[in-house]
Amino acid sequence: MFKFKSLYLFGYGLILSAIVGILLGLFYSLQSTLIDLFWQKATFGGLLDAIMLVMVGLVIIISRHYFGPLPQNLGSLRLISNKRALLIIAMSFYKC
């Protein structure tokens, strides 16, 4: 019985590790693509840079209004809905 539980836990951990690895690989691929898109080329021009700056600022202001200063401890997060939970998790990596 003990052997079965340890084998089950090992398999479960292996599957979860694979899922996390896939998600991290997708995140790093997206990050690399966005870096190449925005920072490797010449600047877009004054107006487009200003628009992008305003859009990023609005995202930060709106997320701070709903979720407070981030990052927060994972134990203190209140998950109100699935959409907000995903935004909280994504924004927990952002440091002000």
Tab-separated table of N, CA and C in Angstrom:
chain	number	residue	atom	x	y	z
A	1	MET	N	0.821	-1.201	0.000
A	1	MET	CA	0.000	0.000	0.000
A	1	MET	C	0.867	1.268	0.000
A	2	PHE	N	1.914	1.246	0.844
A	2	PHE	CA	2.791	2.413	0.916
A	2	PHE	C	3.533	2.627	-0.397
A	3	LYS	N	3.933	1.552	-1.038
A	3	LYS	CA	4.646	1.639	-2.302
A	3	LYS	C	3.754	2.252	-3.380
A	4	PHE	N	2.476	1.867	-3.377
A	4	PHE	CA	1.537	2.403	-4.357
A	4	PHE	C	1.343	3.901	-4.149
A	5	LYS	N	1.225	4.345	-2.905
A	5	LYS	CA	1.045	5.772	-2.631
A	5	LYS	C	2.270	6.580	-3.065
A	6	SER	N	3.444	6.077	-2.780
A	6	SER	CA	4.645	6.820	-3.167
A	6	SER	C	4.790	6.854	-4.685
A	7	LEU	N	4.442	5.751	-5.359
A	7	LEU	CA	4.486	5.734	-6.819
A	7	LEU	C	3.449	6.696	-7.397
A	8	TYR	N	2.265	6.734	-6.791
A	8	TYR	CA	1.214	7.650	-7.229
A	8	TYR	C	1.646	9.106	-7.050
A	9	LEU	N	2.221	9.417	-5.905
A	9	LEU	CA	2.679	10.786	-5.659
A	9	LEU	C	3.808	11.173	-6.604
A	10	PHE	N	4.699	10.238	-6.889
A	10	PHE	CA	5.778	10.505	-7.827
A	10	PHE	C	5.222	10.799	-9.219
A	11	GLY	N	4.275	9.989	-9.675
A	11	GLY	CA	3.660	10.206	-10.988
A	11	GLY	C	2.904	11.524	-11.050
A	12	TYR	N	2.177	11.820	-9.971
A	12	TYR	CA	1.421	13.070	-9.898
A	12	TYR	C	2.366	14.277	-9.956
A	13	GLY	N	3.452	14.212	-9.207
A	13	GLY	CA	4.437	15.296	-9.231
A	13	GLY	C	5.098	15.434	-10.584
A	14	LEU	N	5.354	14.308	-11.246
A	14	LEU	CA	5.966	14.335	-12.567
A	14	LEU	C	5.036	14.992	-13.587
A	15	ILE	N	3.752	14.664	-13.526
A	15	ILE	CA	2.777	15.254	-14.449
A	15	ILE	C	2.638	16.757	-14.201
A	16	LEU	N	2.536	17.145	-12.929
A	16	LEU	CA	2.418	18.580	-12.621
A	16	LEU	C	3.680	19.330	-13.028
A	17	SER	N	4.838	18.730	-12.843
A	17	SER	CA	6.088	19.379	-13.262
A	17	SER	C	6.130	19.556	-14.770
A	18	ALA	N	5.631	18.566	-15.505
A	18	ALA	CA	5.596	18.681	-16.963
A	18	ALA	C	4.663	19.806	-17.393
A	19	ILE	N	3.520	19.932	-16.723
A	19	ILE	CA	2.570	21.003	-17.055
A	19	ILE	C	3.203	22.367	-16.779
A	20	VAL	N	3.843	22.502	-15.643
A	20	VAL	CA	4.499	23.769	-15.307
A	20	VAL	C	5.609	24.069	-16.308
A	21	GLY	N	6.366	23.054	-16.700
A	21	GLY	CA	7.432	23.253	-17.682
A	21	GLY	C	6.893	23.720	-19.020
A	22	ILE	N	5.772	23.142	-19.459
A	22	ILE	CA	5.154	23.560	-20.716
A	22	ILE	C	4.681	25.000	-20.630
A	23	LEU	N	4.031	25.345	-19.511
A	23	LEU	CA	3.548	26.723	-19.348
A	23	LEU	C	4.704	27.713	-19.319
A	24	LEU	N	5.788	27.368	-18.640
A	24	LEU	CA	6.948	28.260	-18.609
A	24	LEU	C	7.586	28.395	-19.989
A	25	GLY	N	7.640	27.305	-20.734
A	25	GLY	CA	8.169	27.374	-22.087
A	25	GLY	C	7.335	28.280	-22.972
A	26	LEU	N	6.008	28.182	-22.856
A	26	LEU	CA	5.129	29.062	-23.628
A	26	LEU	C	5.304	30.519	-23.213
A	27	PHE	N	5.438	30.750	-21.902
A	27	PHE	CA	5.637	32.107	-21.416
A	27	PHE	C	6.938	32.695	-21.952
A	28	TYR	N	8.028	31.915	-21.900
A	28	TYR	CA	9.308	32.421	-22.383
A	28	TYR	C	9.300	32.642	-23.891
A	29	SER	N	8.572	31.808	-24.618
A	29	SER	CA	8.461	32.017	-26.068
A	29	SER	C	7.710	33.308	-26.360
A	30	LEU	N	6.615	33.537	-25.647
A	30	LEU	CA	5.859	34.776	-25.824
A	30	LEU	C	6.693	35.987	-25.431
A	31	GLN	N	7.430	35.866	-24.336
A	31	GLN	CA	8.277	36.964	-23.886
A	31	GLN	C	9.345	37.279	-24.928
A	32	SER	N	9.964	36.281	-25.478
A	32	SER	CA	10.987	36.490	-26.494
A	32	SER	C	10.407	37.152	-27.741
A	33	THR	N	9.227	36.705	-28.147
A	33	THR	CA	8.583	37.296	-29.322
A	33	THR	C	8.251	38.763	-29.086
A	34	LEU	N	7.725	39.074	-27.912
A	34	LEU	CA	7.369	40.464	-27.618
A	34	LEU	C	8.606	41.342	-27.507
A	35	ILE	N	9.680	40.817	-26.942
A	35	ILE	CA	10.923	41.596	-26.866
A	35	ILE	C	11.438	41.889	-28.265
A	36	ASP	N	11.426	40.874	-29.131
A	36	ASP	CA	11.864	41.092	-30.506
A	36	ASP	C	10.981	42.100	-31.221
A	37	LEU	N	9.692	42.062	-30.934
A	37	LEU	CA	8.751	42.953	-31.608
A	37	LEU	C	8.945	44.404	-31.178
A	38	PHE	N	9.121	44.638	-29.877
A	38	PHE	CA	9.118	46.010	-29.379
A	38	PHE	C	10.498	46.626	-29.215
A	39	TRP	N	11.516	45.838	-28.847
A	39	TRP	CA	12.779	46.464	-28.484
A	39	TRP	C	13.922	46.215	-29.449
A	40	GLN	N	13.808	45.301	-30.349
A	40	GLN	CA	14.909	45.040	-31.270
A	40	GLN	C	14.854	45.922	-32.507
A	41	LYS	N	13.698	46.465	-32.786
A	41	LYS	CA	13.539	47.299	-33.971
A	41	LYS	C	13.669	48.765	-33.582
A	42	ALA	N	13.718	49.612	-34.577
A	42	ALA	CA	13.741	51.048	-34.313
A	42	ALA	C	12.428	51.456	-33.654
A	43	THR	N	12.445	52.552	-32.960
A	43	THR	CA	11.228	52.994	-32.288
A	43	THR	C	10.153	53.311	-33.313
A	44	PHE	N	8.921	53.224	-32.893
A	44	PHE	CA	7.791	53.413	-33.788
A	44	PHE	C	7.597	54.870	-34.171
A	45	GLY	N	8.005	55.755	-33.335
A	45	GLY	CA	7.773	57.172	-33.548
A	45	GLY	C	7.184	57.748	-32.273
A	46	GLY	N	7.260	59.040	-32.137
A	46	GLY	CA	6.837	59.681	-30.899
A	46	GLY	C	5.399	59.419	-30.517
A	47	LEU	N	4.480	59.514	-31.458
A	47	LEU	CA	3.067	59.354	-31.145
A	47	LEU	C	2.737	57.924	-30.734
A	48	LEU	N	3.232	56.935	-31.458
A	48	LEU	CA	2.945	55.545	-31.117
A	48	LEU	C	3.602	55.141	-29.804
A	49	ASP	N	4.782	55.653	-29.533
A	49	ASP	CA	5.423	55.376	-28.241
A	49	ASP	C	4.608	55.972	-27.098
A	50	ALA	N	4.084	57.160	-27.291
A	50	ALA	CA	3.262	57.801	-26.258
A	50	ALA	C	1.972	57.026	-26.038
A	51	ILE	N	1.348	56.549	-27.122
A	51	ILE	CA	0.113	55.763	-26.993
A	51	ILE	C	0.389	54.468	-26.234
A	52	MET	N	1.494	53.796	-26.551
A	52	MET	CA	1.833	52.560	-25.858
A	52	MET	C	2.100	52.823	-24.380
A	53	LEU	N	2.779	53.911	-24.081
A	53	LEU	CA	3.062	54.268	-22.697
A	53	LEU	C	1.778	54.534	-21.927
A	54	VAL	N	0.825	55.224	-22.530
A	54	VAL	CA	-0.452	55.506	-21.879
A	54	VAL	C	-1.233	54.210	-21.654
A	55	MET	N	-1.224	53.301	-22.629
A	55	MET	CA	-1.946	52.038	-22.484
A	55	MET	C	-1.369	51.193	-21.343
A	56	VAL	N	-0.048	51.100	-21.262
A	56	VAL	CA	0.572	50.341	-20.173
A	56	VAL	C	0.274	51.002	-18.828
A	57	GLY	N	0.317	52.318	-18.775
A	57	GLY	CA	-0.021	53.031	-17.551
A	57	GLY	C	-1.445	52.786	-17.108
A	58	LEU	N	-2.380	52.757	-18.061
A	58	LEU	CA	-3.778	52.480	-17.713
A	58	LEU	C	-3.962	51.070	-17.172
A	59	VAL	N	-3.278	50.114	-17.759
A	59	VAL	CA	-3.365	48.739	-17.252
A	59	VAL	C	-2.855	48.669	-15.816
A	60	ILE	N	-1.752	49.342	-15.532
A	60	ILE	CA	-1.208	49.337	-14.171
A	60	ILE	C	-2.149	50.030	-13.206
A	61	ILE	N	-2.695	51.191	-13.593
A	61	ILE	CA	-3.599	51.934	-12.706
A	61	ILE	C	-4.868	51.143	-12.428
A	62	ILE	N	-5.458	50.561	-13.461
A	62	ILE	CA	-6.697	49.793	-13.278
A	62	ILE	C	-6.444	48.559	-12.419
A	63	SER	N	-5.352	47.845	-12.659
A	63	SER	CA	-5.079	46.646	-11.865
A	63	SER	C	-4.779	47.007	-10.408
A	64	ARG	N	-4.109	48.109	-10.165
A	64	ARG	CA	-3.860	48.528	-8.777
A	64	ARG	C	-5.141	48.962	-8.095
A	65	HIS	N	-6.089	49.531	-8.855
A	65	HIS	CA	-7.369	49.932	-8.278
A	65	HIS	C	-8.146	48.707	-7.789
A	66	TYR	N	-8.161	47.647	-8.604
A	66	TYR	CA	-8.925	46.455	-8.246
A	66	TYR	C	-8.205	45.539	-7.270
A	67	PHE	N	-6.877	45.442	-7.353
A	67	PHE	CA	-6.158	44.430	-6.587
A	67	PHE	C	-5.201	44.996	-5.558
A	68	GLY	N	-5.030	46.303	-5.499
A	68	GLY	CA	-4.112	46.895	-4.545
A	68	GLY	C	-2.672	46.756	-5.008
A	69	PRO	N	-1.729	47.173	-4.162
A	69	PRO	CA	-0.322	47.067	-4.549
A	69	PRO	C	0.088	45.602	-4.670
A	70	LEU	N	0.829	45.314	-5.715
A	70	LEU	CA	1.253	43.941	-5.968
A	70	LEU	C	2.768	43.899	-5.996
A	71	PRO	N	3.404	42.821	-5.710
A	71	PRO	CA	2.885	41.488	-5.457
A	71	PRO	C	2.391	41.335	-4.028
A	72	GLN	N	1.453	40.426	-3.856
A	72	GLN	CA	0.921	40.092	-2.547
A	72	GLN	C	1.317	38.663	-2.230
A	73	ASN	N	1.241	38.317	-0.950
A	73	ASN	CA	1.474	36.930	-0.577
A	73	ASN	C	0.357	36.078	-1.138
A	74	LEU	N	0.683	34.887	-1.578
A	74	LEU	CA	-0.309	34.022	-2.192
A	74	LEU	C	-1.430	33.689	-1.209
A	75	GLY	N	-1.122	33.582	0.066
A	75	GLY	CA	-2.145	33.259	1.059
A	75	GLY	C	-3.140	34.383	1.286
A	76	SER	N	-2.768	35.613	0.986
A	76	SER	CA	-3.661	36.734	1.257
A	76	SER	C	-4.507	37.123	0.049
A	77	LEU	N	-4.345	36.427	-1.057
A	77	LEU	CA	-5.125	36.758	-2.247
A	77	LEU	C	-6.559	36.270	-2.088
A	78	ARG	N	-7.499	37.092	-2.461
A	78	ARG	CA	-8.901	36.686	-2.475
A	78	ARG	C	-9.287	36.514	-3.932
A	79	LEU	N	-9.649	35.308	-4.288
A	79	LEU	CA	-9.996	35.014	-5.665
A	79	LEU	C	-11.492	35.247	-5.845
A	80	ILE	N	-11.842	36.338	-6.513
A	80	ILE	CA	-13.234	36.716	-6.685
A	80	ILE	C	-13.841	36.002	-7.888
A	81	SER	N	-13.146	35.958	-8.979
A	81	SER	CA	-13.625	35.242	-10.162
A	81	SER	C	-12.429	34.674	-10.896
A	82	ASN	N	-12.681	33.808	-11.852
A	82	ASN	CA	-11.583	33.184	-12.579
A	82	ASN	C	-10.771	34.207	-13.347
A	83	LYS	N	-11.430	35.190	-13.964
A	83	LYS	CA	-10.700	36.199	-14.733
A	83	LYS	C	-9.810	37.035	-13.833
A	84	ARG	N	-10.336	37.423	-12.697
A	84	ARG	CA	-9.529	38.211	-11.770
A	84	ARG	C	-8.402	37.376	-11.183
A	85	ALA	N	-8.655	36.096	-10.960
A	85	ALA	CA	-7.610	35.226	-10.425
A	85	ALA	C	-6.443	35.139	-11.397
A	86	LEU	N	-6.738	35.002	-12.672
A	86	LEU	CA	-5.663	34.940	-13.655
A	86	LEU	C	-4.895	36.251	-13.709
A	87	LEU	N	-5.616	37.382	-13.607
A	87	LEU	CA	-4.945	38.674	-13.632
A	87	LEU	C	-4.087	38.861	-12.385
A	88	ILE	N	-4.590	38.416	-11.230
A	88	ILE	CA	-3.813	38.524	-9.996
A	88	ILE	C	-2.529	37.723	-10.113
A	89	ILE	N	-2.637	36.514	-10.621
A	89	ILE	CA	-1.453	35.670	-10.737
A	89	ILE	C	-0.464	36.289	-11.723
A	90	ALA	N	-0.970	36.788	-12.846
A	90	ALA	CA	-0.076	37.385	-13.840
A	90	ALA	C	0.580	38.659	-13.291
A	91	MET	N	-0.194	39.471	-12.570
A	91	MET	CA	0.340	40.727	-12.064
A	91	MET	C	1.190	40.535	-10.813
A	92	SER	N	1.126	39.337	-10.178
A	92	SER	CA	1.943	39.122	-8.981
A	92	SER	C	3.421	39.101	-9.314
A	93	PHE	N	3.762	38.911	-10.597
A	93	PHE	CA	5.148	38.929	-11.010
A	93	PHE	C	5.636	40.355	-11.299
A	94	TYR	N	4.739	41.319	-11.329
A	94	TYR	CA	5.094	42.703	-11.629
A	94	TYR	C	5.487	43.406	-10.347
A	95	LYS	N	6.609	44.093	-10.342
A	95	LYS	CA	7.061	44.819	-9.162
A	95	LYS	C	6.993	46.306	-9.442
A	96	CYS	N	6.306	47.019	-8.582
A	96	CYS	CA	6.186	48.476	-8.754
A	96	CYS	C	7.391	49.169	-8.189
